[in-house]
Short mmCIF file of C-alpha atoms in Angstrom, two decimals:
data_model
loop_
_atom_site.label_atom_id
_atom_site.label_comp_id
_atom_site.label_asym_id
_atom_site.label_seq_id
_atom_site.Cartn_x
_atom_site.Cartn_y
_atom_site.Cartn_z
CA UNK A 1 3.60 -10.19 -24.19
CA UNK A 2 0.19 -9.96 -25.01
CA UNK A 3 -1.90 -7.41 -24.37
CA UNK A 4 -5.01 -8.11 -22.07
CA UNK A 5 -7.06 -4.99 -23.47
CA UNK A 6 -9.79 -6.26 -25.91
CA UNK A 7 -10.89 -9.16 -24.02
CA UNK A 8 -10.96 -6.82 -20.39
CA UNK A 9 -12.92 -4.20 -22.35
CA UNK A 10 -15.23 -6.87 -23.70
CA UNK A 11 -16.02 -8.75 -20.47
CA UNK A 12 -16.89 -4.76 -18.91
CA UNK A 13 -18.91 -4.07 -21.75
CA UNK A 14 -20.85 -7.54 -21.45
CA UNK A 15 -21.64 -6.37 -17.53
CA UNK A 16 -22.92 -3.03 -18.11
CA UNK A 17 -24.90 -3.76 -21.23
CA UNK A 18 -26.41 -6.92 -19.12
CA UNK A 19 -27.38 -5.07 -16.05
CA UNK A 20 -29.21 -2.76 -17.89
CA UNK A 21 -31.33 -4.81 -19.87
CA UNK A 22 -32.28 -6.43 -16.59
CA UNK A 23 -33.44 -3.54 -15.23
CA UNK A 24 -30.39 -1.82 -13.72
CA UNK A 25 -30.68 2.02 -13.85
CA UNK A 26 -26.63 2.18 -13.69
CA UNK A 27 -23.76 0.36 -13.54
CA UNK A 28 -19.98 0.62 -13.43
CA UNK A 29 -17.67 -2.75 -14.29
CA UNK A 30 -14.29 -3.15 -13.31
CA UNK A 31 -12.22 -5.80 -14.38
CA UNK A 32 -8.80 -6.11 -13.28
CA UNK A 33 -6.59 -9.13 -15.31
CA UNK A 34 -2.66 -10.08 -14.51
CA UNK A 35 -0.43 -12.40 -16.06
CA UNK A 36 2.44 -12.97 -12.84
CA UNK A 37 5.24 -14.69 -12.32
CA UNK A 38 6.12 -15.88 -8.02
CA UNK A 39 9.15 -17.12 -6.87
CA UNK A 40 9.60 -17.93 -2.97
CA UNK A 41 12.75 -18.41 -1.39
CA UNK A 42 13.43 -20.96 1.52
CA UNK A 43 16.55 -21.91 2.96
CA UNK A 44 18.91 -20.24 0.61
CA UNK A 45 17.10 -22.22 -2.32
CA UNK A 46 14.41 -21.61 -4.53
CA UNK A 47 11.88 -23.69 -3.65
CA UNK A 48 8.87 -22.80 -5.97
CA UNK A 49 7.99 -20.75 -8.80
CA UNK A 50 4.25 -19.93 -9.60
CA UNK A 51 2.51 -18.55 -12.61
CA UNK A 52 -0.91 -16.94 -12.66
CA UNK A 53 -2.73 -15.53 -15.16
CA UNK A 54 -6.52 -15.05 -14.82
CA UNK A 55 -10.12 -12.03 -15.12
CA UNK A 56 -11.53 -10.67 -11.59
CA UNK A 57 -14.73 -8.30 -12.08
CA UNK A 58 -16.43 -6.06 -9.94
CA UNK A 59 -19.69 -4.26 -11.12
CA UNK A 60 -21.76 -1.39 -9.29
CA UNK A 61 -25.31 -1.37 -10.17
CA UNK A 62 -28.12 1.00 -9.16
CA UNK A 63 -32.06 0.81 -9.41
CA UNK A 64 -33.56 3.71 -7.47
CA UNK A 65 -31.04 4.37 -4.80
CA UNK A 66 -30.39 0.92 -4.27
CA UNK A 67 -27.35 -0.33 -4.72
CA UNK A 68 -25.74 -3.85 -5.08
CA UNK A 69 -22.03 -4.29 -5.36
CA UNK A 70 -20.77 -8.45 -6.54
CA UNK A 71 -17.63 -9.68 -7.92
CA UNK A 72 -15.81 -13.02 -8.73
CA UNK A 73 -12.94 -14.28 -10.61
CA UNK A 74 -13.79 -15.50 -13.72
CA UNK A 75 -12.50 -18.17 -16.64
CA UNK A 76 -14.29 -16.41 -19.78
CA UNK A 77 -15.72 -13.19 -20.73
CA UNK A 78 -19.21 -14.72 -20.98
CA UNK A 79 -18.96 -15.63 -17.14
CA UNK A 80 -19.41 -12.18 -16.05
CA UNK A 81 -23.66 -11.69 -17.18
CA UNK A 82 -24.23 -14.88 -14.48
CA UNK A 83 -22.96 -12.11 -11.41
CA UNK A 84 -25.26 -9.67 -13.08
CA UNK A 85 -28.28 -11.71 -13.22
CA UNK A 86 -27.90 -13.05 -9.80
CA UNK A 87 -27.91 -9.53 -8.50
CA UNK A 88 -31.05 -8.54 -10.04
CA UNK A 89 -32.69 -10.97 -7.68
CA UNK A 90 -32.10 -9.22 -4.90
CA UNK A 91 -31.98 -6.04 -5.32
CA UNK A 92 -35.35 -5.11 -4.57
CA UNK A 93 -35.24 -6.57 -1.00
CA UNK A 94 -32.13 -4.58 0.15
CA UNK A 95 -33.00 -0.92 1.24
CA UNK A 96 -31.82 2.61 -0.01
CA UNK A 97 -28.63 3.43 0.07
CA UNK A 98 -27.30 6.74 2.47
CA UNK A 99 -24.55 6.68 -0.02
CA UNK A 100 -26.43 6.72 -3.37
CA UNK A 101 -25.38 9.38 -5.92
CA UNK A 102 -25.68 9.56 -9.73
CA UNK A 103 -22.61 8.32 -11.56
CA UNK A 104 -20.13 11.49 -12.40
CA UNK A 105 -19.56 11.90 -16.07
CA UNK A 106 -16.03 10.14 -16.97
CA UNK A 107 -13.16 12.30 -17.14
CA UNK A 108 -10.19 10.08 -16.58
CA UNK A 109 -7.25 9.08 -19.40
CA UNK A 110 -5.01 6.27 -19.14
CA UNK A 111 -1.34 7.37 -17.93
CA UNK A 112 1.26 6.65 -20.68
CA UNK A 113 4.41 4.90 -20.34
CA UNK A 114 3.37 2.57 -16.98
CA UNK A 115 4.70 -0.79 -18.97
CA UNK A 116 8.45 -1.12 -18.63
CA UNK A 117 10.07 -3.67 -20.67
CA UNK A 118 12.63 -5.21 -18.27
CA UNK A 119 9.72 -6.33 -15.78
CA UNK A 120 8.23 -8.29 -18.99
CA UNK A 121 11.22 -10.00 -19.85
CA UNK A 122 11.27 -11.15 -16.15
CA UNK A 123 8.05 -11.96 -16.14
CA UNK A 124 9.80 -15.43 -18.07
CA UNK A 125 12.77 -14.90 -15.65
CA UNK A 126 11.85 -13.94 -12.16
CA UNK A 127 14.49 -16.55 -10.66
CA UNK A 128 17.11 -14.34 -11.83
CA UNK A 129 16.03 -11.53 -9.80
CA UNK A 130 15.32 -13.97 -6.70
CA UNK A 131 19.21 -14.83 -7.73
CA UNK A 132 19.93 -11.04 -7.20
CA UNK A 133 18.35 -10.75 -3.93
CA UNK A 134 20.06 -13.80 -2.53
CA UNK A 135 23.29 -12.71 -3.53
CA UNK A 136 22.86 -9.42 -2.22
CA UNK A 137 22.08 -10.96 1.26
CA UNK A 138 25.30 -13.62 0.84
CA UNK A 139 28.08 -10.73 0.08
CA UNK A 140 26.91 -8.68 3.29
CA UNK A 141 26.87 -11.58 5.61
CA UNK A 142 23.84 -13.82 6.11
CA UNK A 143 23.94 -17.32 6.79
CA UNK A 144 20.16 -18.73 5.06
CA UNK A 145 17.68 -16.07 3.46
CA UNK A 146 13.79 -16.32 2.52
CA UNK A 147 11.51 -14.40 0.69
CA UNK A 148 9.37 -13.80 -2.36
CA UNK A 149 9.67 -11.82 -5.60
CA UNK A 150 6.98 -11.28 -7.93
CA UNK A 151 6.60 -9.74 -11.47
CA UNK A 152 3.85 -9.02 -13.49
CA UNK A 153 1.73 -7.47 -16.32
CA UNK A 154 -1.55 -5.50 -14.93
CA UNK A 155 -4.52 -4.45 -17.27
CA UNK A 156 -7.66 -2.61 -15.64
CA UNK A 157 -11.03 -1.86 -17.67
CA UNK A 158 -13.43 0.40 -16.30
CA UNK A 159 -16.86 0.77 -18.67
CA UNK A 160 -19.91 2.45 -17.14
CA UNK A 161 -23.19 3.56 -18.26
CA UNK A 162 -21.96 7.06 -17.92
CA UNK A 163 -20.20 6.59 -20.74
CA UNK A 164 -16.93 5.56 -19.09
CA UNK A 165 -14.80 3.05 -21.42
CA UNK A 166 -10.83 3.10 -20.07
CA UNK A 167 -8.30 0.12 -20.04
CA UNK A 168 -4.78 0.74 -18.59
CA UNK A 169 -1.61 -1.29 -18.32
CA UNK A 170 1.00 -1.30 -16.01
CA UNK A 171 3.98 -3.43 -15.24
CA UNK A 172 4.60 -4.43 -11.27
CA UNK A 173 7.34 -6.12 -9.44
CA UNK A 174 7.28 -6.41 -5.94
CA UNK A 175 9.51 -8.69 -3.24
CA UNK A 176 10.73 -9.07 -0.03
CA UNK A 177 13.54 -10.50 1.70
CA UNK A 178 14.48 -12.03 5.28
CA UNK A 179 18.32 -12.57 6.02
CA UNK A 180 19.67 -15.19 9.04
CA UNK A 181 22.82 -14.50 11.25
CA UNK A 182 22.71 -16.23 13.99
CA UNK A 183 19.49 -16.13 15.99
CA UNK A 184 18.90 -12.40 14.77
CA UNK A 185 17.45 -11.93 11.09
CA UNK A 186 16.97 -8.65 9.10
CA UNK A 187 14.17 -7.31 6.79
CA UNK A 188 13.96 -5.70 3.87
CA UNK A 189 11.27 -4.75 1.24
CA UNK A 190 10.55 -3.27 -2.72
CA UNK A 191 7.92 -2.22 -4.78
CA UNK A 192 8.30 -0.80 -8.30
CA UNK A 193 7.15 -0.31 -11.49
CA UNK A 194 11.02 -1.43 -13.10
CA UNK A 195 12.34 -4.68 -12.38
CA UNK A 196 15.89 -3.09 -11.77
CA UNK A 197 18.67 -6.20 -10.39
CA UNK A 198 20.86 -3.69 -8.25
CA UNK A 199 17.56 -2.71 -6.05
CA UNK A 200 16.84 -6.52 -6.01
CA UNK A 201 20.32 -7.29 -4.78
CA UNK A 202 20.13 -4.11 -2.52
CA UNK A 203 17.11 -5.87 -0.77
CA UNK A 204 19.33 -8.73 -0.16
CA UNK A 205 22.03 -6.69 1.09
CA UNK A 206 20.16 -4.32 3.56
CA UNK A 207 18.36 -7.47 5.26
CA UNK A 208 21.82 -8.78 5.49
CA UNK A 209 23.20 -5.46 7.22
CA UNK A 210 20.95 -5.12 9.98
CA UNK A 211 21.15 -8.96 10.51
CA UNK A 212 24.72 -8.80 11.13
CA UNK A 213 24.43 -5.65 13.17
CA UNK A 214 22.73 -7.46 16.22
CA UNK A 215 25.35 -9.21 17.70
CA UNK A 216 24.19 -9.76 21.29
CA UNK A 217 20.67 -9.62 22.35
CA UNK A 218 19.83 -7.28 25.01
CA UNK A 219 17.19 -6.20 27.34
CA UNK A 220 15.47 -2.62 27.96
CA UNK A 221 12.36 -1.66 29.95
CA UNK A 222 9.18 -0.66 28.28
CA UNK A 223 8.72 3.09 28.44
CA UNK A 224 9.07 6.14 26.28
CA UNK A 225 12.06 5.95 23.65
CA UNK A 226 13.17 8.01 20.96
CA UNK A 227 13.01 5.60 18.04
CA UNK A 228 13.83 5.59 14.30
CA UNK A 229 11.51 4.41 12.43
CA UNK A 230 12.58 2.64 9.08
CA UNK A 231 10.68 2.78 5.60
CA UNK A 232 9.08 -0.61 6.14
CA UNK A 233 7.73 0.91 9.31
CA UNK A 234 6.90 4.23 8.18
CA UNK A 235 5.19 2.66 4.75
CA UNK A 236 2.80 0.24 7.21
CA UNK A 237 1.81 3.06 9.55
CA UNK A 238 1.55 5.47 7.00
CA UNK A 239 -1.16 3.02 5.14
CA UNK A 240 -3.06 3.33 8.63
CA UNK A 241 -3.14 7.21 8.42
CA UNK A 242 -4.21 7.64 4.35
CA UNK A 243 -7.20 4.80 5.29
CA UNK A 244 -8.45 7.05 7.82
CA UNK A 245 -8.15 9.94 5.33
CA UNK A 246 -10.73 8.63 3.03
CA UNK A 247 -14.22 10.03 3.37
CA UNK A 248 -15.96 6.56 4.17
CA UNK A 249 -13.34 5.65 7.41
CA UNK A 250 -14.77 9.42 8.38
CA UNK A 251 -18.69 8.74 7.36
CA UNK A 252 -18.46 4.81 9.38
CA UNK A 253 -16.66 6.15 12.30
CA UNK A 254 -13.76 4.51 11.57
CA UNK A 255 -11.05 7.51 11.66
CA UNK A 256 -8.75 9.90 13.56
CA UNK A 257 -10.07 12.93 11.56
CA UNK A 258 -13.43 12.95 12.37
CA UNK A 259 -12.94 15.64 14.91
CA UNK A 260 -10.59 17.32 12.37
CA UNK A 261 -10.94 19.68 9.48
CA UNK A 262 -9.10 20.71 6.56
CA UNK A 263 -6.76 23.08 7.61
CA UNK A 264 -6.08 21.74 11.45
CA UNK A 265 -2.87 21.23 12.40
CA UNK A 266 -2.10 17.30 12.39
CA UNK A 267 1.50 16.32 12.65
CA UNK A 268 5.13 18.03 13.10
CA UNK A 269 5.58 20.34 10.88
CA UNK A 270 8.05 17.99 9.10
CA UNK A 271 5.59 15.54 7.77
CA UNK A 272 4.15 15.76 4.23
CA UNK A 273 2.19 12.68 3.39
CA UNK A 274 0.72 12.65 -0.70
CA UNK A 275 -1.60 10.35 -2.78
CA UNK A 276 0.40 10.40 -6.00
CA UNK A 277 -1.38 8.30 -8.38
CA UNK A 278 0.81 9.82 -11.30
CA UNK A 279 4.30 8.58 -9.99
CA UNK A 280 6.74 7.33 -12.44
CA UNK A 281 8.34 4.01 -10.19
CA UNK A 282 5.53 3.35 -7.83
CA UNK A 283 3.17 0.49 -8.87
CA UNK A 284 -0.34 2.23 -8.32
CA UNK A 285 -0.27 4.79 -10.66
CA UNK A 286 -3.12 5.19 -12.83
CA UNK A 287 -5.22 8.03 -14.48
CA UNK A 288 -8.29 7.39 -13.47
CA UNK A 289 -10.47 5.85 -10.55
CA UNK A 290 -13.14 3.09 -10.28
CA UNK A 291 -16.07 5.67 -11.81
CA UNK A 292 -13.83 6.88 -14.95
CA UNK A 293 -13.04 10.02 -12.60
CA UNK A 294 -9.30 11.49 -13.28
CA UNK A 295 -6.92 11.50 -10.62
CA UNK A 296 -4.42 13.69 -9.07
CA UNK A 297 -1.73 14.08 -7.23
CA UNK A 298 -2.61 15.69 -3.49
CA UNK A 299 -1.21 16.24 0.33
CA UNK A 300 -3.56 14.27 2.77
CA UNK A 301 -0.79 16.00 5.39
CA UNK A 302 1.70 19.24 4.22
CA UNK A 303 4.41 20.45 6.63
CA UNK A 304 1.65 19.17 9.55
CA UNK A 305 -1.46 20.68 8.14
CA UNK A 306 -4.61 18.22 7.18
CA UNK A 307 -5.21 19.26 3.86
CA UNK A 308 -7.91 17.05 2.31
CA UNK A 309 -9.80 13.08 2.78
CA UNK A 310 -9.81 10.93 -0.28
CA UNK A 311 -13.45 11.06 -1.89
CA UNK A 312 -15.39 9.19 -4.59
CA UNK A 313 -18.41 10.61 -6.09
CA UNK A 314 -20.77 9.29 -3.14
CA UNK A 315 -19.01 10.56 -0.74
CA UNK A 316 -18.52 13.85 -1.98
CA UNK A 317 -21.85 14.32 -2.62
CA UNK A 318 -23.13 13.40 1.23
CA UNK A 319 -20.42 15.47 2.39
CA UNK A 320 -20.41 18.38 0.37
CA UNK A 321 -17.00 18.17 -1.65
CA UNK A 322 -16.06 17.08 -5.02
CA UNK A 323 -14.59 13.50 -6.30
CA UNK A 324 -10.85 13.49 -5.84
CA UNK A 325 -10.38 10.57 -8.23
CA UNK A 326 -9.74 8.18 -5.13
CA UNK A 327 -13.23 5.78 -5.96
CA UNK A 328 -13.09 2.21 -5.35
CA UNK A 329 -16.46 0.84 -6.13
CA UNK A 330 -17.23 0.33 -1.96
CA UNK A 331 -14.34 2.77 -0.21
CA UNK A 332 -12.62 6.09 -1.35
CA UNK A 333 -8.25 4.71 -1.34
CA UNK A 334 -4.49 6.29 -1.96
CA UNK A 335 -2.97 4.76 -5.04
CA UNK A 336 0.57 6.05 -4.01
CA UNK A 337 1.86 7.25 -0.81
CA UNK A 338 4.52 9.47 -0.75
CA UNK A 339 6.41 10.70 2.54
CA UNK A 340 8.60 13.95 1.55
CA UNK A 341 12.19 13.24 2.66
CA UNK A 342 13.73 15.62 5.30
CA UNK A 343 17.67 16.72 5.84
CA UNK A 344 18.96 13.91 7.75
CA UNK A 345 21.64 11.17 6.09
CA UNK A 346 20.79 7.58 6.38
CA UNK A 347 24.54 7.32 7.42
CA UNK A 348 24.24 9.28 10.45
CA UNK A 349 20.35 7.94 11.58
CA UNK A 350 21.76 6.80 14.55
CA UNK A 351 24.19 9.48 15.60
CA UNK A 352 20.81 11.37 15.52
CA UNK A 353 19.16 9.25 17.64
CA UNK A 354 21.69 9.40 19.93
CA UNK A 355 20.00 7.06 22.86
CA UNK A 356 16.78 5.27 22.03
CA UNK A 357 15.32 2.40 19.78
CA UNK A 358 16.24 1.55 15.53
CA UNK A 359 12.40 -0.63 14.22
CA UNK A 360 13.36 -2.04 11.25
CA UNK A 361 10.18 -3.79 11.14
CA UNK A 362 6.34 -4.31 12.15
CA UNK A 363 3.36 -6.52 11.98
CA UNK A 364 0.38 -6.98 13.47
CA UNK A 365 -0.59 -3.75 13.84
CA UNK A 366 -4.28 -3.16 15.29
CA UNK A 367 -6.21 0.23 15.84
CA UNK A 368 -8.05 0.17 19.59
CA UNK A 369 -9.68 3.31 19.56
CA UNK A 370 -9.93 4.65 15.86
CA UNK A 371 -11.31 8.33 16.56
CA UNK A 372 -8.47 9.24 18.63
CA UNK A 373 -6.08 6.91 16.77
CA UNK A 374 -4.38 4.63 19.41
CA UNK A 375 -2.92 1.85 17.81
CA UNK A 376 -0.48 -1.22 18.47
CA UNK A 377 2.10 -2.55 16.14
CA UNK A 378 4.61 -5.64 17.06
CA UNK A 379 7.96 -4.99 15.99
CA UNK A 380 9.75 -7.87 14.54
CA UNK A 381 13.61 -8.61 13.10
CA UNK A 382 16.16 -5.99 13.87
CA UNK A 383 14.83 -3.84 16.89
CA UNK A 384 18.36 -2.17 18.47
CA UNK A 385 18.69 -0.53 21.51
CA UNK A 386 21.30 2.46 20.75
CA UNK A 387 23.02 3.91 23.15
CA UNK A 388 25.76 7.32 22.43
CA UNK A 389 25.04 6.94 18.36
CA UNK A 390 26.60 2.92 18.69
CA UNK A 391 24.23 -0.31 18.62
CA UNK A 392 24.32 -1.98 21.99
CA UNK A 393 22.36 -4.97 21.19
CA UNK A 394 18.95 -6.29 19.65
CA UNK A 395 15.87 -6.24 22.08
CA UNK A 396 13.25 -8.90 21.65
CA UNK A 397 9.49 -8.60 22.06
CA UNK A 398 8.51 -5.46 22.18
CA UNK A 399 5.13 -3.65 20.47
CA UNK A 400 5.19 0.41 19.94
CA UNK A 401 1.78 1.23 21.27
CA UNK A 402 1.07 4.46 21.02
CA UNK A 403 -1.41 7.36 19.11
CA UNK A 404 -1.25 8.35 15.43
CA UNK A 405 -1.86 12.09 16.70
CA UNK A 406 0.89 11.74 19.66
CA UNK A 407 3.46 9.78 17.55
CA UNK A 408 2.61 12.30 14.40
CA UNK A 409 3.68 15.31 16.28
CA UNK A 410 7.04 13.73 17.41
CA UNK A 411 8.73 13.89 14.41
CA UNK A 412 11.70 15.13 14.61
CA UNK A 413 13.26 14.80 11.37
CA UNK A 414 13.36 12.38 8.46
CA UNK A 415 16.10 11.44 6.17
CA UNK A 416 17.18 12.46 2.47
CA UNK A 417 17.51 8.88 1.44
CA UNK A 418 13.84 7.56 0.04
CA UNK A 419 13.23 3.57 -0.42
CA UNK A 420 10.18 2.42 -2.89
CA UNK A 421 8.07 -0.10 -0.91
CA UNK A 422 5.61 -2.62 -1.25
CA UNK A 423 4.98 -6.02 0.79
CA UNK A 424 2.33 -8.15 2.60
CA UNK A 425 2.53 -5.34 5.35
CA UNK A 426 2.34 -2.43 3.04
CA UNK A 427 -0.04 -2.58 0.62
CA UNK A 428 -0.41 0.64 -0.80
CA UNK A 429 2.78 1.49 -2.76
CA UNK A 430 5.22 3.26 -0.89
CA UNK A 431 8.15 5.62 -1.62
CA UNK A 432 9.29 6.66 2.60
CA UNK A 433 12.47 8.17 4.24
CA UNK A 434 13.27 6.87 8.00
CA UNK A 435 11.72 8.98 10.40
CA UNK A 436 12.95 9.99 13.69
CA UNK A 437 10.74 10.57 16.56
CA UNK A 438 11.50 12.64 19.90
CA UNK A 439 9.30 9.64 21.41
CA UNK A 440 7.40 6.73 21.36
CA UNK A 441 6.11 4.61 24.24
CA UNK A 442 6.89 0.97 24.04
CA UNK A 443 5.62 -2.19 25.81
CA UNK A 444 6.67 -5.27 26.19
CA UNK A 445 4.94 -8.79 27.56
CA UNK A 446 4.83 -9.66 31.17
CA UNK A 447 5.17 -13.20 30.75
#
């Protein structure tokens, strides 16, 4: 396949060498370019398949300490100098920025090794892996499946006028799966690097499992539970807690550790929570950030302990720290998330939970008060009551609503079984245990 490299450097290049013959006193251009291949899944069938292939450019510029931030997805290379001019009209008439600091000098290298050869061939032959996945799901027991798998190739060009000139590749599949039995369905998620078929057909299988698990449907009052909490659950809350680890969530008011520092205790002692932008399945890995700044592997949590927000050079500067290679051109962000497994086996999850509530899955999850961190999340699919280590039955609507502090410090234990995800609830790549909580408080609607 192709590579995107020369044309992604050359559309950068145009962007930064435009903006500052107009004026501009810096500028950074990213430009991110994918060819993709979608299948979705619908009634046991496949009912489309989608390719993509396409530019989309961001560029920083700064005159003074004003800053103006514009992107767009683009057709050509030459496309990109029309964002640029349009910006220099208005840059004048916005005011200084709180945020404004000097470009840092580049330091970043592109990871090797982040293109794996299987994904490209199924770039041409994503059905097959849909294929996989619905088989998976058929052997273990559902009646109908749908869902959505996706493979790609990834390039990303970063040139600056701090001399920053970087292109990286990576490959990416990602998919999702829902499995039917009955009126209960099951849920289950991947994100990788490596288009492998046997974790494609194991996403298939586990949605099927914990379909076929809920057998009769069964009612429980809201209240305080203990609850496991599966990777798909973990991965979305987990996004919640990293977002209000970077330095601009802390600097808007928009995070639970703005009345912590480094060094306060957080969590159980059992939770480690990472940004590992140099993992070797997960999808986000790259060596360097949005300014050409290297990145590195670091605990946002360790054994309970807040150990460090997620900084780019502006807001390191306001706040007194360094860059920890985290920049997006707007917002400080994880690249990886990893949760460090605990002791527990997956086989004996609910043995361990003895009496209380299995959430295989969330949506709709919504922060109410984000300095103290209360939050609501719907569960959805699979939610079983479990009573003496045995399922009972499946509960329907009912929301965990809880706070990230409270719900952090009730871990009880996690298992040694890890899953790699990534889906339209989990955005930032993933790799999670199940957790188990001594408690969370769950709701349910009154009418």
């Amino acid at each position: 396949m192709k590579s995107f490299k020369e044309p992604s450097l050359e559309m950068a290049t145009r962007a930064v060498k435009r903006a500052l013959a107009n004026g501009f006193d810096e500028a950074i251009a990213v430009v991110r370019v994918s060819r993709s291949t979608m299948v979705k899944l619908a009634n046991s069938q496949v009912s489309i398949s989608q390719g993509w292939e396409g530019f989309q450019v961001e560029v920083y510029l700064a005159k003074g300490k004003r800053v103006a931030i514009a992107g767009a997805r683009l057709g050509s290379p030459s496309e990109v100098e029309r964002i640029v001019n349009e910006s220099r009209r208005y840059i004048e008439s916005i005011g200084e920025s709180r945020l404004y600091a000097p470009l840092p000098q580049p330091s970043g290298r592109p990871l090797a090794g982040l293109v794996n050869g299987a994904t490209l061939r199924y770039v041409e032959e994503a059905p097959r892996l849909a294929e996989e996945m619905m088989s998976g799901a058929v052997e273990y027991g559902a009646e109908r499946v749908a869902g959505m798998v996706s493979a790609g190739l990834y390039g990303r060009a970063v040139v600056g006028s701090n001399g920053a000139e970087l292109y990286e590749e990576k490959t990416r599949v990602e998919a999702y799966l829902r499995a039917f039995r009955g009126e209960f369905s099951g849920h289950w998620a991947y994100g990788s690097r490596r288009a492998d078929p046997k974790r494609l057909r194991e996403v298939g299988a586990k949605a099927a499992t914990y379909a076929s698990m809920c057998r009769t449907s069964v009612s429980v009052e809201p209240g305080r539970y203990r609850a496991v909490l599966s990777p798909l659950v973990v991965g979305n809350l987990m996004e919640y807690v990293a977002d209000a680890a970077s330095a601009f969530s802390v600097l808007t008011g928009f995070s639970m550790f703005m009345k912590r520092r480094p060094g306060e205790k957080v969590a159980s002692d059992a939770l480690t929570l990472i940004d590992d932008p140099h993992h070797e399945e997960l999808p986000g890995s790259t060596g360097f950030d949005d300014e050409g700044v290297a990145t590195l592997r670091k605990a946002i949590i360790e054994r309970g302990v807040f150990k460090s927000l997620l900084h780019n050079s502006k807001t390191a500067a306001l706040m007194g720290g360094s860059s920890t290679g985290n920049a997006g051109l707007i917002t400080p962000h994880p690249w990886n998330l990893v949760v460090q497994p605990g002791s527990l086996r997956e086989e004996e999850i609910f043995r361990e939970l003895r009496r209380g509530l299995f959430v295989l899955n969330n949506w709709y999850t919504r922060l109410h008060n984000y300095i103290e961190g209360e939050f609501s999340t719907v569960t959805r699919d699979a939610l079983m009551y479990v009573e003496n280590g045995e399922v009972v039955g499946c509960v329907h609507r009912m929301r965990i609503a809880d706070r990230f502090p409270r719900l952090l410090g009730r871990i009880a234990g996690l298992t040694r079984e890890v899953y790699d995800v990534e889906w339209w609830e989990v955005r930032t790549p993933t790799r999670t245990p199940f957790i188990l909580v001594d408690e969370a408080v769950f709701t349910k609607p009154t009418v």
